[in-house]
Amino acid sequence: LADAASRAAGILGVRAQNRDIVIEVAGKRGEAVATAEFRRVLQILINLIGNAIAYSPVGSTVRITAGPAGEGRVGVTVADEGPGVTPDQAERIFDKFERLGRDSDGGKDKGSGLGLFISRRLAEAMDGSLTVESATGGGALFRLELPAQYPPRLPQP
């Protein structure tokens, strides 16, 4: 998962730089190996990180952490410094076409409101989960959890 997170962060690096946002990725390659389709995990992470960049204030940091997530699970979290999510928003955020007030942004964001809906469905199709909560100190914290690969496959030199 750390490799997928690093690749997603690299893909979105220019978008983050344009808003003076730093993307930090923590996690060792091979430490959190999931039984999942790499392309689908990458798609989910690109969506989560892209949303974090869009909702974060200029000059903030998006933190991505990959690692073990409990018995037989591995996970990756994406935390931003944006406005966070209320309990009501957390229930609706994965609904189809939900944009959480983005319709009032003057059309600046062209998102369809399908990204998180699709991301959650992809996670569930891989026997995983995608959740959100308000992060301690502000911002949103998205958590993708997937089945761990056992025994873990060690990275090749």
PDB file of C-alpha atoms in Angstrom:
ATOM      1  CA  LEU A   1       0.000   0.000   0.000  1.00  0.00           C
ATOM      2  CA  ALA A   2       2.908   2.377   0.629  1.00  0.00           C
ATOM      3  CA  ASP A   3       3.979   1.971  -3.006  1.00  0.00           C
ATOM      4  CA  ALA A   4       0.474   2.744  -4.274  1.00  0.00           C
ATOM      5  CA  ALA A   5       0.273   5.753  -1.930  1.00  0.00           C
ATOM      6  CA  SER A   6       3.627   7.085  -3.161  1.00  0.00           C
ATOM      7  CA  ARG A   7       2.586   6.687  -6.786  1.00  0.00           C
ATOM      8  CA  ALA A   8      -0.753   8.419  -6.209  1.00  0.00           C
ATOM      9  CA  ALA A   9       1.004  11.272  -4.390  1.00  0.00           C
ATOM     10  CA  GLY A  10       3.439  11.604  -7.293  1.00  0.00           C
ATOM     11  CA  ILE A  11       0.631  11.732  -9.838  1.00  0.00           C
ATOM     12  CA  LEU A  12      -1.039  14.552  -7.898  1.00  0.00           C
ATOM     13  CA  GLY A  13       2.174  16.355  -6.957  1.00  0.00           C
ATOM     14  CA  VAL A  14       1.753  19.225  -9.416  1.00  0.00           C
ATOM     15  CA  ARG A  15      -1.832  19.858  -8.309  1.00  0.00           C
ATOM     16  CA  ALA A  16      -0.630  19.997  -4.693  1.00  0.00           C
ATOM     17  CA  GLN A  17       2.296  22.293  -5.556  1.00  0.00           C
ATOM     18  CA  ASN A  18      -0.070  24.674  -7.335  1.00  0.00           C
ATOM     19  CA  ARG A  19      -1.834  25.161  -3.990  1.00  0.00           C
ATOM     20  CA  ASP A  20       1.378  25.093  -1.918  1.00  0.00           C
ATOM     21  CA  ILE A  21       0.210  21.854  -0.269  1.00  0.00           C
ATOM     22  CA  VAL A  22       2.753  19.324   0.980  1.00  0.00           C
ATOM     23  CA  ILE A  23       1.965  15.616   0.604  1.00  0.00           C
ATOM     24  CA  GLU A  24       3.685  13.414   3.210  1.00  0.00           C
ATOM     25  CA  VAL A  25       3.709   9.631   2.724  1.00  0.00           C
ATOM     26  CA  ALA A  26       4.665   7.336   5.616  1.00  0.00           C
ATOM     27  CA  GLY A  27       4.951   3.571   5.491  1.00  0.00           C
ATOM     28  CA  LYS A  28       7.592   1.083   4.442  1.00  0.00           C
ATOM     29  CA  ARG A  29       7.394  -0.723   1.128  1.00  0.00           C
ATOM     30  CA  GLY A  30       6.360  -4.323   1.755  1.00  0.00           C
ATOM     31  CA  GLU A  31       5.096  -3.636   5.290  1.00  0.00           C
ATOM     32  CA  ALA A  32       1.409  -3.398   4.337  1.00  0.00           C
ATOM     33  CA  VAL A  33       0.808  -5.770   1.433  1.00  0.00           C
ATOM     34  CA  ALA A  34      -2.840  -6.181   0.480  1.00  0.00           C
ATOM     35  CA  THR A  35      -4.659  -8.872  -1.443  1.00  0.00           C
ATOM     36  CA  ALA A  36      -6.127  -6.416  -3.928  1.00  0.00           C
ATOM     37  CA  GLU A  37      -5.880  -5.111  -7.475  1.00  0.00           C
ATOM     38  CA  PHE A  38      -3.083  -2.524  -7.570  1.00  0.00           C
ATOM     39  CA  ARG A  39      -4.781  -0.392 -10.251  1.00  0.00           C
ATOM     40  CA  ARG A  40      -7.998  -0.202  -8.243  1.00  0.00           C
ATOM     41  CA  VAL A  41      -6.158   0.696  -5.043  1.00  0.00           C
ATOM     42  CA  LEU A  42      -4.276   3.384  -6.980  1.00  0.00           C
ATOM     43  CA  GLN A  43      -7.583   4.706  -8.363  1.00  0.00           C
ATOM     44  CA  ILE A  44      -9.039   4.937  -4.849  1.00  0.00           C
ATOM     45  CA  LEU A  45      -5.959   6.692  -3.474  1.00  0.00           C
ATOM     46  CA  ILE A  46      -5.813   9.185  -6.352  1.00  0.00           C
ATOM     47  CA  ASN A  47      -9.417  10.081  -5.586  1.00  0.00           C
ATOM     48  CA  LEU A  48      -8.853  10.398  -1.828  1.00  0.00           C
ATOM     49  CA  ILE A  49      -5.676  12.459  -2.197  1.00  0.00           C
ATOM     50  CA  GLY A  50      -7.240  14.615  -4.921  1.00  0.00           C
ATOM     51  CA  ASN A  51     -10.183  15.377  -2.642  1.00  0.00           C
ATOM     52  CA  ALA A  52      -7.824  16.127   0.248  1.00  0.00           C
ATOM     53  CA  ILE A  53      -5.971  18.639  -1.936  1.00  0.00           C
ATOM     54  CA  ALA A  54      -9.238  20.220  -3.103  1.00  0.00           C
ATOM     55  CA  TYR A  55     -10.636  20.634   0.423  1.00  0.00           C
ATOM     56  CA  SER A  56      -7.399  21.659   2.168  1.00  0.00           C
ATOM     57  CA  PRO A  57      -6.385  25.272   2.682  1.00  0.00           C
ATOM     58  CA  VAL A  58      -3.464  26.676   0.717  1.00  0.00           C
ATOM     59  CA  GLY A  59      -0.156  25.954   2.461  1.00  0.00           C
ATOM     60  CA  SER A  60      -1.385  22.935   4.418  1.00  0.00           C
ATOM     61  CA  THR A  61      -0.274  19.298   4.539  1.00  0.00           C
ATOM     62  CA  VAL A  62      -1.952  16.087   3.391  1.00  0.00           C
ATOM     63  CA  ARG A  63      -0.673  13.078   5.361  1.00  0.00           C
ATOM     64  CA  ILE A  64      -0.842   9.537   3.987  1.00  0.00           C
ATOM     65  CA  THR A  65       0.062   6.577   6.191  1.00  0.00           C
ATOM     66  CA  ALA A  66       0.153   2.897   5.210  1.00  0.00           C
ATOM     67  CA  GLY A  67       0.509   0.010   7.648  1.00  0.00           C
ATOM     68  CA  PRO A  68      -1.122  -2.874   9.491  1.00  0.00           C
ATOM     69  CA  ALA A  69      -4.768  -2.231  10.398  1.00  0.00           C
ATOM     70  CA  GLY A  70      -5.755  -5.084  12.656  1.00  0.00           C
ATOM     71  CA  GLU A  71      -6.099  -8.836  12.411  1.00  0.00           C
ATOM     72  CA  GLY A  72      -5.634  -9.872   8.800  1.00  0.00           C
ATOM     73  CA  ARG A  73      -6.021  -6.301   7.521  1.00  0.00           C
ATOM     74  CA  VAL A  74      -3.780  -3.574   6.167  1.00  0.00           C
ATOM     75  CA  GLY A  75      -4.742  -0.007   5.574  1.00  0.00           C
ATOM     76  CA  VAL A  76      -3.892   3.432   4.352  1.00  0.00           C
ATOM     77  CA  THR A  77      -5.177   6.696   5.791  1.00  0.00           C
ATOM     78  CA  VAL A  78      -5.410  10.056   4.053  1.00  0.00           C
ATOM     79  CA  ALA A  79      -5.685  13.000   6.448  1.00  0.00           C
ATOM     80  CA  ASP A  80      -6.144  16.615   5.412  1.00  0.00           C
ATOM     81  CA  GLU A  81      -6.330  19.957   7.211  1.00  0.00           C
ATOM     82  CA  GLY A  82      -9.604  21.043   5.613  1.00  0.00           C
ATOM     83  CA  PRO A  83     -12.939  21.728   7.300  1.00  0.00           C
ATOM     84  CA  GLY A  84     -13.512  18.094   8.301  1.00  0.00           C
ATOM     85  CA  VAL A  85     -16.841  16.298   8.142  1.00  0.00           C
ATOM     86  CA  THR A  86     -19.851  16.411  10.425  1.00  0.00           C
ATOM     87  CA  PRO A  87     -21.532  13.142  11.465  1.00  0.00           C
ATOM     88  CA  ASP A  88     -24.331  13.912   8.979  1.00  0.00           C
ATOM     89  CA  GLN A  89     -21.830  14.493   6.172  1.00  0.00           C
ATOM     90  CA  ALA A  90     -19.962  11.298   7.066  1.00  0.00           C
ATOM     91  CA  GLU A  91     -23.177   9.349   6.437  1.00  0.00           C
ATOM     92  CA  ARG A  92     -23.843  11.047   3.075  1.00  0.00           C
ATOM     93  CA  ILE A  93     -20.331  11.540   1.714  1.00  0.00           C
ATOM     94  CA  PHE A  94     -20.258   8.163  -0.085  1.00  0.00           C
ATOM     95  CA  ASP A  95     -23.680   8.668  -1.723  1.00  0.00           C
ATOM     96  CA  LYS A  96     -23.889   8.908  -5.496  1.00  0.00           C
ATOM     97  CA  PHE A  97     -23.651  12.537  -6.753  1.00  0.00           C
ATOM     98  CA  GLU A  98     -22.951  13.932  -3.253  1.00  0.00           C
ATOM     99  CA  ARG A  99     -20.703  17.006  -3.364  1.00  0.00           C
ATOM    100  CA  LEU A 100     -21.109  18.317   0.230  1.00  0.00           C
ATOM    101  CA  GLY A 101     -21.844  21.916  -0.610  1.00  0.00           C
ATOM    102  CA  ARG A 102     -19.582  22.082  -3.650  1.00  0.00           C
ATOM    103  CA  ASP A 103     -22.547  23.289  -5.729  1.00  0.00           C
ATOM    104  CA  SER A 104     -22.135  26.661  -4.024  1.00  0.00           C
ATOM    105  CA  ASP A 105     -18.508  27.101  -5.113  1.00  0.00           C
ATOM    106  CA  GLY A 106     -19.422  29.001  -8.260  1.00  0.00           C
ATOM    107  CA  GLY A 107     -18.689  26.041 -10.504  1.00  0.00           C
ATOM    108  CA  LYS A 108     -14.977  26.068  -9.632  1.00  0.00           C
ATOM    109  CA  ASP A 109     -14.989  22.348  -8.845  1.00  0.00           C
ATOM    110  CA  LYS A 110     -16.150  20.283 -11.787  1.00  0.00           C
ATOM    111  CA  GLY A 111     -16.472  17.080  -9.752  1.00  0.00           C
ATOM    112  CA  SER A 112     -19.470  14.879 -10.433  1.00  0.00           C
ATOM    113  CA  GLY A 113     -19.935  13.596  -6.900  1.00  0.00           C
ATOM    114  CA  LEU A 114     -19.150  10.047  -8.013  1.00  0.00           C
ATOM    115  CA  GLY A 115     -15.537   9.681  -6.858  1.00  0.00           C
ATOM    116  CA  LEU A 116     -16.146   8.583  -3.273  1.00  0.00           C
ATOM    117  CA  PHE A 117     -19.167   6.502  -4.284  1.00  0.00           C
ATOM    118  CA  ILE A 118     -17.045   4.574  -6.807  1.00  0.00           C
ATOM    119  CA  SER A 119     -14.075   4.366  -4.427  1.00  0.00           C
ATOM    120  CA  ARG A 120     -16.161   2.754  -1.703  1.00  0.00           C
ATOM    121  CA  ARG A 121     -17.650   0.255  -4.181  1.00  0.00           C
ATOM    122  CA  LEU A 122     -14.148  -0.655  -5.410  1.00  0.00           C
ATOM    123  CA  ALA A 123     -12.949  -1.160  -1.822  1.00  0.00           C
ATOM    124  CA  GLU A 124     -15.939  -3.372  -1.035  1.00  0.00           C
ATOM    125  CA  ALA A 125     -15.410  -5.394  -4.239  1.00  0.00           C
ATOM    126  CA  MET A 126     -11.924  -6.245  -2.917  1.00  0.00           C
ATOM    127  CA  ASP A 127     -13.361  -7.297   0.494  1.00  0.00           C
ATOM    128  CA  GLY A 128     -12.250  -3.996   1.963  1.00  0.00           C
ATOM    129  CA  SER A 129     -13.807  -0.891   3.441  1.00  0.00           C
ATOM    130  CA  LEU A 130     -13.571   2.867   3.024  1.00  0.00           C
ATOM    131  CA  THR A 131     -14.612   5.107   5.911  1.00  0.00           C
ATOM    132  CA  VAL A 132     -14.311   8.750   6.952  1.00  0.00           C
ATOM    133  CA  GLU A 133     -14.231  10.625  10.230  1.00  0.00           C
ATOM    134  CA  SER A 134     -13.177  14.035  11.454  1.00  0.00           C
ATOM    135  CA  ALA A 135      -9.502  14.045  12.320  1.00  0.00           C
ATOM    136  CA  THR A 136      -8.303  15.124  15.739  1.00  0.00           C
ATOM    137  CA  GLY A 137      -7.446  18.803  15.491  1.00  0.00           C
ATOM    138  CA  GLY A 138      -9.512  19.344  12.343  1.00  0.00           C
ATOM    139  CA  GLY A 139      -9.690  18.005   8.830  1.00  0.00           C
ATOM    140  CA  ALA A 140     -10.992  14.743   7.467  1.00  0.00           C
ATOM    141  CA  LEU A 141      -9.451  11.295   7.861  1.00  0.00           C
ATOM    142  CA  PHE A 142     -10.261   8.697   5.211  1.00  0.00           C
ATOM    143  CA  ARG A 143      -9.332   5.091   5.949  1.00  0.00           C
ATOM    144  CA  LEU A 144      -9.035   2.368   3.305  1.00  0.00           C
ATOM    145  CA  GLU A 145      -8.697  -1.139   4.767  1.00  0.00           C
ATOM    146  CA  LEU A 146      -8.067  -4.284   2.735  1.00  0.00           C
ATOM    147  CA  PRO A 147      -7.307  -7.945   3.425  1.00  0.00           C
ATOM    148  CA  ALA A 148      -3.629  -8.491   4.160  1.00  0.00           C
ATOM    149  CA  GLN A 149      -1.577 -10.801   2.013  1.00  0.00           C
ATOM    150  CA  TYR A 150      -0.180 -13.673   4.103  1.00  0.00           C
ATOM    151  CA  PRO A 151       2.571 -14.522   4.164  1.00  0.00           C
ATOM    152  CA  PRO A 152       3.666 -11.025   3.189  1.00  0.00           C
ATOM    153  CA  ARG A 153       5.540 -10.944  -0.081  1.00  0.00           C
ATOM    154  CA  LEU A 154       8.898  -9.279   0.428  1.00  0.00           C
ATOM    155  CA  PRO A 155       9.858  -6.582  -2.062  1.00  0.00           C
ATOM    156  CA  GLN A 156      12.316  -7.649  -4.714  1.00  0.00           C
ATOM    157  CA  PRO A 157      15.669  -5.799  -4.780  1.00  0.00           C
TER     158      PRO A 157
END
